[in-house]
């Protein structure tokens, strides 16, 4: 294996994290304000009158005797209450209101002692430099981190947009939290490692103190999922999974996306629709993939950068050879025979999970998953880049105020107007040829219909904000990676339960871990799913509930396209008892289907395949479906073969109108 392939193949499957969820979901008000201006997303809240008890529908159980991040509601078996709905809407609107208040009177901004902030930031940087020297030794630290500009590819335009995000928050606009969200596959999820060893945690560890020195809270969160591709499921469910207030959103799906380049374009397009319009960070060494993000930067007003593994690999493997005694733990057994974590002792000492799991090799400790030293190095480089960008942002504010003699009112108004101007460029994005088809639909038609329009999603997979904040279940129960959220039913209990009566809600199912310290320390991602069995009567699946509607902006989608995704089976090997969406087509002599689905009384007669797992539902007139009088989609699902199971993870509605 080449050095470049050694790093790329390992990191390209995911990362991990330590922190639970940020204290609140914040949407930068400038961008929410844009939606108010463009009438695209922010409209007067319209909550439907029919209330659905989602806790019963999903077999909700909530663990109450364990610590949670923000606490949870007193009852785990409640429908989406007006109070909970109001809380969700208020959380999404709070930043917009704050931002609009700032915009109305920038002159009310108190003078900022920018020189003192700069002094504190430089002191924190000196401490960071000393930390890196202790971790890597003087030679390695100088060789790698002082050449971070060779590893991080970012244009001047994108760097200015990243700095502007930081500057607006330094000026008190949009809150004081700066957030990084990791999205990717199993390597990004740090499979094979303890999740606090992930590069996500390493980013936070090195950047946190510098951000704190200027009054900002830096949070890095890892929502990577093993085996997942960036599209179509995750790109269409981006807000439900990652939230809507993200400052930097990473993409680390190189190994699973492979040559399906359209999925990265889907990712960029859907990210540009998020209210916060995050900076897109490509954790990948491919120049071709990075070029796919150019339309979002050049035409769409987005910021992008790339963490170049090929260059990092070259710097590390070209380092002078030293004796073991001269090397620190972070670099000892990192490179052997000019290869990273591949041969000899570098492979033997690749993972270190004994503190939680004891000796022995764990599931996930494979050749394609990076070990703790690669995770740490990648995170340190990215964190170092972000820290230096912050200092540059503070320096820039200092120069504008003291050299150009601009007032804080003028500086704030200028940055605000620039942000608004960039956000309005989204309509200008020209996507490259997606090189894909959906049952005969050309890529241009697919892009115009699905990639830029408003959508809503219900997704059972974890980690996901809509799961951890009780949005999906409608209870508002808030938890973290482990405790406090609504879990659904254990898989064994759900499959062995008595037959459910017709029109009962479709239950949500999870496979529990063994509860050991090792399991809790190594796995953060789970393929939970919705289950319909052959012995059940036709079951009901109603979307959205009131919390989901509020979470997605408050306006129902009256006419939409419906996408469903089936469960991801390990290595593509599903149980013989699984039945799939293609079973909708009658196959036996009696012309009866193995699976029947209807939406608001209209039968699903076929599907348009997007990939092996995700399909658009088709009725007798085509792909478009109408919501009912409550603005909902009431799906009835009936498995007509005893002993068979229909398992799915995602239900998405994409607006049929531009």
XYZ file of C-alpha atoms in Angstrom, residues 66-358:
293
model
C -28.797 8.388 33.897
C -27.198 11.800 33.490
C -28.213 13.787 30.420
C -26.873 16.959 28.934
C -29.742 19.314 29.461
C -32.252 17.172 31.274
C -35.379 15.677 29.777
C -39.090 16.101 30.180
C -40.823 14.511 33.117
C -42.742 12.037 30.995
C -41.385 9.889 28.213
C -44.777 8.828 26.848
C -46.346 12.054 25.673
C -47.316 13.491 22.331
C -45.726 16.606 20.908
C -47.024 19.171 23.367
C -47.611 22.818 22.458
C -44.889 23.729 24.959
C -42.361 21.398 23.327
C -43.307 22.641 19.877
C -42.921 26.196 21.065
C -39.501 25.411 22.519
C -38.290 23.995 19.211
C -39.573 26.973 17.259
C -38.111 29.365 19.821
C -34.745 27.653 19.629
C -34.678 28.085 15.865
C -35.818 31.711 16.049
C -33.718 32.974 18.958
C -30.640 33.741 16.940
C -32.637 35.397 14.210
C -34.215 37.732 16.739
C -30.868 38.522 18.328
C -29.316 39.136 14.949
C -32.161 41.393 13.836
C -31.854 43.383 17.040
C -28.147 43.846 16.355
C -28.874 44.802 12.769
C -31.420 47.399 13.883
C -28.890 49.174 16.058
C -25.254 48.351 15.421
C -24.411 51.603 17.146
C -25.473 50.017 20.430
C -22.458 47.706 20.308
C -20.121 48.338 23.199
C -16.522 49.084 22.366
C -14.455 45.931 22.184
C -10.996 45.904 23.694
C -9.644 44.199 20.599
C -6.028 44.774 21.590
C -6.583 42.876 24.820
C -8.304 40.057 22.924
C -5.395 39.879 20.521
C -2.938 39.748 23.390
C -4.871 36.911 25.036
C -5.146 35.021 21.751
C -1.411 35.268 21.079
C -0.656 34.082 24.610
C -2.954 31.092 24.065
C -1.245 30.423 20.753
C 2.158 30.352 22.451
C 0.783 27.794 24.885
C -0.610 25.744 21.989
C 2.773 25.787 20.270
C 4.423 24.528 23.459
C 1.838 21.786 23.767
C 2.514 20.608 20.203
C 6.265 20.600 20.833
C 5.753 18.433 23.908
C 3.533 16.060 21.945
C 5.608 15.840 18.749
C 9.066 17.156 19.587
C 10.547 20.377 18.229
C 11.530 18.998 14.824
C 8.226 17.285 14.013
C 6.155 20.189 15.326
C 8.052 22.669 13.174
C 8.010 20.417 10.126
C 4.276 19.652 10.236
C 2.374 22.451 11.935
C 4.366 25.367 10.597
C 3.615 23.983 7.138
C -0.105 23.596 7.780
C -0.776 25.970 4.872
C 0.599 23.224 2.601
C -1.802 20.671 4.084
C -4.937 22.815 4.274
C -6.040 23.965 0.827
C -8.173 27.098 1.061
C -8.631 30.038 -1.280
C -8.410 33.642 -0.141
C -12.159 34.007 -0.680
C -13.060 31.034 1.492
C -10.554 32.045 4.158
C -12.199 35.470 4.374
C -15.624 33.833 4.724
C -14.339 31.590 7.500
C -12.813 34.571 9.278
C -16.038 36.528 8.861
C -17.974 33.775 10.647
C -15.555 34.115 13.524
C -15.613 37.923 13.487
C -19.396 38.163 13.606
C -19.399 36.012 16.727
C -16.584 38.049 18.255
C -18.826 41.080 17.748
C -21.694 39.354 19.535
C -23.727 38.533 16.437
C -24.981 34.950 16.176
C -24.005 33.718 19.646
C -20.637 32.903 21.170
C -20.332 29.246 20.156
C -18.251 28.199 17.162
C -19.134 24.674 16.079
C -17.471 21.934 14.046
C -19.536 18.941 12.906
C -17.854 15.764 11.676
C -19.770 13.768 9.077
C -18.322 10.634 7.570
C -18.097 6.864 7.664
C -16.550 4.426 10.141
C -13.011 5.813 10.089
C -14.365 9.269 10.916
C -16.402 7.611 13.679
C -13.065 6.298 15.032
C -14.066 2.650 14.754
C -11.374 0.524 16.350
C -10.441 3.339 18.739
C -11.894 4.892 21.862
C -14.146 7.664 20.638
C -12.262 10.309 22.599
C -9.250 9.387 20.437
C -10.979 10.590 17.261
C -9.699 13.444 15.164
C -12.882 15.320 16.067
C -11.860 15.352 19.702
C -8.286 16.203 18.742
C -9.524 19.267 16.843
C -11.385 20.496 19.900
C -8.513 19.746 22.260
C -6.055 21.925 20.365
C -8.400 24.774 19.328
C -10.586 25.145 22.419
C -8.302 27.317 24.559
C -7.535 29.849 21.835
C -11.241 30.328 21.103
C -11.914 30.613 24.849
C -9.221 33.296 25.155
C -11.349 35.630 23.012
C -14.656 34.691 24.621
C -15.851 32.018 22.173
C -16.779 28.439 23.002
C -15.412 25.940 20.488
C -17.383 22.694 20.148
C -16.458 19.785 17.899
C -19.124 17.088 17.564
C -18.839 13.746 15.801
C -21.908 12.395 14.020
C -20.082 10.016 11.671
C -21.772 6.685 10.893
C -20.098 3.460 9.870
C -20.752 2.248 6.329
C -22.767 5.296 5.329
C -22.398 7.247 2.104
C -22.875 10.997 1.964
C -25.947 10.591 -0.199
C -28.714 10.304 -0.844
C -29.926 9.505 2.683
C -27.641 11.783 4.682
C -27.518 14.705 2.261
C -31.335 14.807 2.125
C -31.568 14.439 5.911
C -28.762 16.858 6.726
C -30.800 19.114 9.026
C -32.446 16.207 10.860
C -29.069 14.544 11.468
C -26.561 17.362 11.942
C -28.769 20.309 12.890
C -29.148 23.682 11.254
C -26.607 25.768 13.187
C -23.176 24.564 12.108
C -20.164 26.764 11.439
C -17.982 24.098 9.796
C -19.394 20.863 8.358
C -16.901 18.219 7.288
C -17.211 15.557 4.587
C -15.261 12.320 5.123
C -16.971 9.765 2.876
C -14.250 9.131 0.309
C -14.061 5.362 0.733
C -17.826 4.731 0.790
C -18.868 7.227 -1.906
C -16.194 5.943 -4.251
C -16.825 7.196 -7.786
C -20.394 8.358 -7.109
C -19.375 11.993 -7.442
C -22.976 13.211 -7.559
C -23.288 12.479 -3.840
C -20.732 15.167 -2.974
C -22.645 17.623 -5.158
C -25.820 16.645 -3.315
C -23.963 17.242 -0.051
C -22.813 20.709 -1.048
C -26.202 21.682 -2.414
C -28.136 20.610 0.668
C -25.533 22.240 2.962
C -26.006 25.520 1.115
C -29.688 25.344 2.085
C -28.948 25.156 5.818
C -29.707 28.436 7.605
C -26.124 28.711 8.889
C -24.566 27.967 5.474
C -21.550 26.240 7.022
C -18.010 26.243 5.737
C -17.511 22.888 3.960
C -14.392 20.989 5.029
C -13.324 18.135 2.764
C -11.370 15.557 4.774
C -9.940 13.921 1.702
C -6.830 14.036 -0.472
C -8.571 14.040 -3.850
C -8.110 17.161 -5.986
C -11.002 16.016 -8.179
C -13.413 15.894 -5.273
C -12.299 19.281 -4.008
C -12.928 20.787 -7.452
C -16.548 19.621 -7.166
C -17.047 22.114 -4.357
C -15.867 25.057 -6.459
C -19.353 26.023 -7.716
C -20.478 26.441 -4.128
C -17.573 28.790 -3.429
C -17.334 30.686 -6.729
C -21.064 31.001 -7.453
C -22.878 30.145 -4.235
C -21.183 32.346 -1.654
C -20.026 29.355 0.409
C -16.632 28.764 2.001
C -14.682 25.539 1.408
C -11.349 24.029 2.362
C -9.570 20.691 2.037
C -7.463 18.697 4.454
C -4.952 17.176 2.006
C -3.899 13.732 3.231
C -1.460 13.256 0.401
C 0.604 16.256 1.475
C 0.343 15.371 5.173
C 1.489 11.857 4.352
C 4.460 13.177 2.437
C 5.556 15.477 5.241
C 5.315 12.710 7.817
C 7.053 9.979 5.822
C 9.827 12.317 4.603
C 10.792 13.205 8.165
C 14.337 12.311 9.199
C 14.596 8.888 10.793
C 15.208 9.013 14.548
C 15.757 6.439 17.223
C 12.817 5.312 19.349
C 14.299 7.107 22.351
C 14.155 10.419 20.502
C 10.497 10.079 19.508
C 7.444 11.093 21.517
C 4.445 8.784 21.915
C 2.537 10.664 19.206
C 5.086 9.759 16.514
C 6.707 6.592 17.831
C 5.559 3.686 15.640
C 3.690 6.059 13.344
C 5.968 5.512 10.313
C 7.746 2.259 9.528
C 9.525 1.640 6.228
C 8.110 4.896 4.869
C 4.563 3.661 5.495
C 2.042 4.930 8.035
C 0.619 2.453 10.571
C 1.037 -0.407 8.117
C 3.937 -2.698 8.867
C 5.906 -4.120 11.763
C 5.591 -2.359 15.113
C 3.594 0.468 13.483
C 0.807 -2.024 12.888
C 1.310 -3.722 16.256
C 0.997 -0.440 18.182
C -1.632 1.146 15.909
C -4.515 0.979 18.404
C -4.608 1.602 22.135
C -7.910 0.629 23.725
C -6.694 -1.314 26.747
C -7.835 1.337 29.249
C -11.489 0.572 28.501
C -11.424 -2.774 26.734
C -8.451 -4.668 28.076
